[in-house]
Amino acid sequence: QVQLVESGGGLVQAGGSLRLSCAASGRTFSSDTMAWFRQAPGKQREYIAHITKTGNTNYADSVKGRFTISRDNAKNTVYLQMNNLKPEDTAVYYCAASSQIAIATTWYNYWGRGTQVTVSS
C-alpha cells in the first residue's frame, strides 16, 4: 500500500520555525517530483514548493526565502523547513508525489493526509 505520511506540524508563534517531514512507503519515490501544498479553512489547496528527482526546486512567491524543500531519497522522505512563520501560514500542509514536474494539484497522484500548522500572532 502506497502511503505518504506527514509529521512535524504544530503550534508556533509568529517568527518561529517548524520542520515538516513526509515519509513515503509502499514504493520508491526517488524518480518522482515531490511537493508540498497547504489548505487553510475556506480556501483552495495552495501550491507551496516542489523538488524534482534531480533536486531542482521551485517555490510559491508567498514562501520564497522563508521555506526550504529538500529530500533524502535513501530515506524516501521529503522535508519542508519553514522559517519566519506568519499567521497567514496557518493551514493543513500536505505532501504529494507526481511523475511530472508540476505545480497543479491535478498532476499529483499520491497525497498524504496532512499535518496542521498553526501560527499565532
mmCIF file of C-alpha atoms in Angstrom:
data_model
loop_
_atom_site.group_PDB
_atom_site.id
_atom_site.type_symbol
_atom_site.label_atom_id
_atom_site.label_comp_id
_atom_site.label_asym_id
_atom_site.label_seq_id
_atom_site.Cartn_x
_atom_site.Cartn_y
_atom_site.Cartn_z
ATOM 1 C CA GLN A 1 0.000 0.000 0.000
ATOM 2 C CA VAL A 2 1.412 3.340 -1.054
ATOM 3 C CA GLN A 3 1.429 5.890 1.725
ATOM 4 C CA LEU A 4 2.695 9.398 2.321
ATOM 5 C CA VAL A 5 2.671 10.367 5.989
ATOM 6 C CA GLU A 6 3.338 13.926 7.098
ATOM 7 C CA SER A 7 4.613 14.882 10.530
ATOM 8 C CA GLY A 8 6.131 17.845 12.319
ATOM 9 C CA GLY A 9 3.199 20.212 12.406
ATOM 10 C CA GLY A 10 2.131 22.070 15.499
ATOM 11 C CA LEU A 11 1.533 25.424 17.135
ATOM 12 C CA VAL A 12 4.250 28.056 16.865
ATOM 13 C CA GLN A 13 4.474 31.793 17.449
ATOM 14 C CA ALA A 14 4.960 34.185 14.586
ATOM 15 C CA GLY A 15 8.612 34.359 13.640
ATOM 16 C CA GLY A 16 9.218 30.800 14.708
ATOM 17 C CA SER A 17 10.218 27.733 12.739
ATOM 18 C CA LEU A 18 8.952 24.243 12.047
ATOM 19 C CA ARG A 19 10.279 21.360 10.023
ATOM 20 C CA LEU A 20 7.773 19.113 8.315
ATOM 21 C CA SER A 21 8.608 15.607 7.169
ATOM 22 C CA CYS A 22 6.858 13.366 4.689
ATOM 23 C CA ALA A 23 7.742 9.684 4.835
ATOM 24 C CA ALA A 24 6.836 7.591 1.834
ATOM 25 C CA SER A 25 6.248 3.865 1.846
ATOM 26 C CA GLY A 26 4.929 1.227 -0.477
ATOM 27 C CA ARG A 27 7.066 2.287 -3.400
ATOM 28 C CA THR A 28 10.195 4.280 -4.121
ATOM 29 C CA PHE A 29 9.601 7.932 -4.873
ATOM 30 C CA SER A 30 13.152 8.796 -5.883
ATOM 31 C CA SER A 31 12.078 9.327 -9.507
ATOM 32 C CA ASP A 32 9.075 11.468 -8.613
ATOM 33 C CA THR A 33 8.630 15.145 -8.148
ATOM 34 C CA MET A 34 7.713 15.706 -4.521
ATOM 35 C CA ALA A 35 5.731 18.736 -3.438
ATOM 36 C CA TRP A 36 4.136 20.468 -0.522
ATOM 37 C CA PHE A 37 0.725 22.093 -0.634
ATOM 38 C CA ARG A 38 -1.385 23.704 2.043
ATOM 39 C CA GLN A 39 -5.037 24.411 2.614
ATOM 40 C CA ALA A 40 -6.453 26.970 5.000
ATOM 41 C CA PRO A 41 -10.088 26.822 6.153
ATOM 42 C CA GLY A 42 -12.430 28.003 3.436
ATOM 43 C CA LYS A 43 -9.656 28.246 0.852
ATOM 44 C CA GLN A 44 -8.472 26.135 -2.035
ATOM 45 C CA ARG A 45 -5.426 23.931 -1.728
ATOM 46 C CA GLU A 46 -2.386 26.049 -2.489
ATOM 47 C CA TYR A 47 0.955 25.054 -4.010
ATOM 48 C CA ILE A 48 3.981 25.818 -1.840
ATOM 49 C CA ALA A 49 7.030 24.143 -3.330
ATOM 50 C CA HIS A 50 8.329 21.172 -5.218
ATOM 51 C CA ILE A 51 11.597 19.328 -5.665
ATOM 52 C CA THR A 52 12.403 17.223 -8.710
ATOM 53 C CA LYS A 53 14.216 13.915 -8.767
ATOM 54 C CA THR A 54 17.414 15.804 -9.631
ATOM 55 C CA GLY A 55 17.000 18.221 -6.743
ATOM 56 C CA ASN A 56 15.752 21.261 -8.604
ATOM 57 C CA THR A 57 13.352 23.294 -6.525
ATOM 58 C CA ASN A 58 10.609 25.839 -7.041
ATOM 59 C CA TYR A 59 8.644 27.924 -4.560
ATOM 60 C CA ALA A 60 5.481 29.949 -4.434
ATOM 61 C CA ASP A 61 6.169 33.654 -4.044
ATOM 62 C CA SER A 62 4.397 33.649 -0.682
ATOM 63 C CA VAL A 63 7.040 31.389 0.886
ATOM 64 C CA LYS A 64 10.138 32.138 -1.163
ATOM 65 C CA GLY A 65 13.080 32.972 1.085
ATOM 66 C CA ARG A 66 11.370 31.527 4.167
ATOM 67 C CA PHE A 67 10.677 27.881 3.287
ATOM 68 C CA THR A 68 13.121 25.258 2.014
ATOM 69 C CA ILE A 69 12.159 21.935 0.491
ATOM 70 C CA SER A 70 14.614 19.049 0.481
ATOM 71 C CA ARG A 71 14.598 15.303 0.046
ATOM 72 C CA ASP A 72 16.512 12.273 1.226
ATOM 73 C CA ASN A 73 15.962 9.525 -1.326
ATOM 74 C CA ALA A 74 17.732 6.965 0.827
ATOM 75 C CA LYS A 75 15.064 7.538 3.478
ATOM 76 C CA ASN A 76 12.247 8.043 0.965
ATOM 77 C CA THR A 77 11.477 11.275 2.794
ATOM 78 C CA VAL A 78 10.877 14.874 1.819
ATOM 79 C CA TYR A 79 11.166 17.826 4.170
ATOM 80 C CA LEU A 80 9.875 21.358 4.422
ATOM 81 C CA GLN A 81 11.857 23.714 6.622
ATOM 82 C CA MET A 82 9.691 26.689 7.485
ATOM 83 C CA ASN A 83 11.275 29.780 8.987
ATOM 84 C CA ASN A 84 9.917 33.184 9.947
ATOM 85 C CA LEU A 85 6.416 31.784 10.081
ATOM 86 C CA LYS A 86 3.483 34.158 9.808
ATOM 87 C CA PRO A 87 -0.132 33.781 10.956
ATOM 88 C CA GLU A 88 -1.170 33.553 7.304
ATOM 89 C CA ASP A 89 0.884 30.345 7.040
ATOM 90 C CA THR A 90 -1.702 28.622 9.225
ATOM 91 C CA ALA A 91 -3.105 25.680 7.266
ATOM 92 C CA VAL A 92 -3.079 21.937 6.865
ATOM 93 C CA TYR A 93 0.080 21.006 4.994
ATOM 94 C CA TYR A 94 0.095 18.118 2.545
ATOM 95 C CA CYS A 95 2.876 16.370 0.710
ATOM 96 C CA ALA A 96 2.302 14.854 -2.690
ATOM 97 C CA ALA A 97 4.110 12.928 -5.412
ATOM 98 C CA SER A 98 3.942 13.175 -9.172
ATOM 99 C CA SER A 99 5.664 11.602 -12.147
ATOM 100 C CA GLN A 100 5.538 15.050 -13.763
ATOM 101 C CA ILE A 101 7.157 18.360 -12.842
ATOM 102 C CA ALA A 102 4.114 20.401 -11.971
ATOM 103 C CA ILE A 103 2.528 22.891 -9.598
ATOM 104 C CA ALA A 104 -1.118 21.999 -10.216
ATOM 105 C CA THR A 105 -2.753 19.587 -7.806
ATOM 106 C CA THR A 106 -4.247 17.599 -10.665
ATOM 107 C CA TRP A 107 -0.826 16.296 -11.671
ATOM 108 C CA TYR A 108 -0.159 14.736 -8.267
ATOM 109 C CA ASN A 109 -1.177 11.111 -7.912
ATOM 110 C CA TYR A 110 -0.270 10.427 -4.308
ATOM 111 C CA TRP A 111 -1.215 12.514 -1.285
ATOM 112 C CA GLY A 112 -0.693 12.379 2.421
ATOM 113 C CA ARG A 113 -3.422 13.134 4.926
ATOM 114 C CA GLY A 114 -1.857 16.371 6.066
ATOM 115 C CA THR A 115 -0.427 17.909 9.206
ATOM 116 C CA GLN A 116 -1.789 21.012 10.906
ATOM 117 C CA VAL A 117 0.404 24.081 11.240
ATOM 118 C CA THR A 118 -0.914 26.916 13.379
ATOM 119 C CA VAL A 119 0.970 30.182 13.722
ATOM 120 C CA SER A 120 -0.139 32.507 16.485
ATOM 121 C CA SER A 121 0.373 36.265 16.352
#
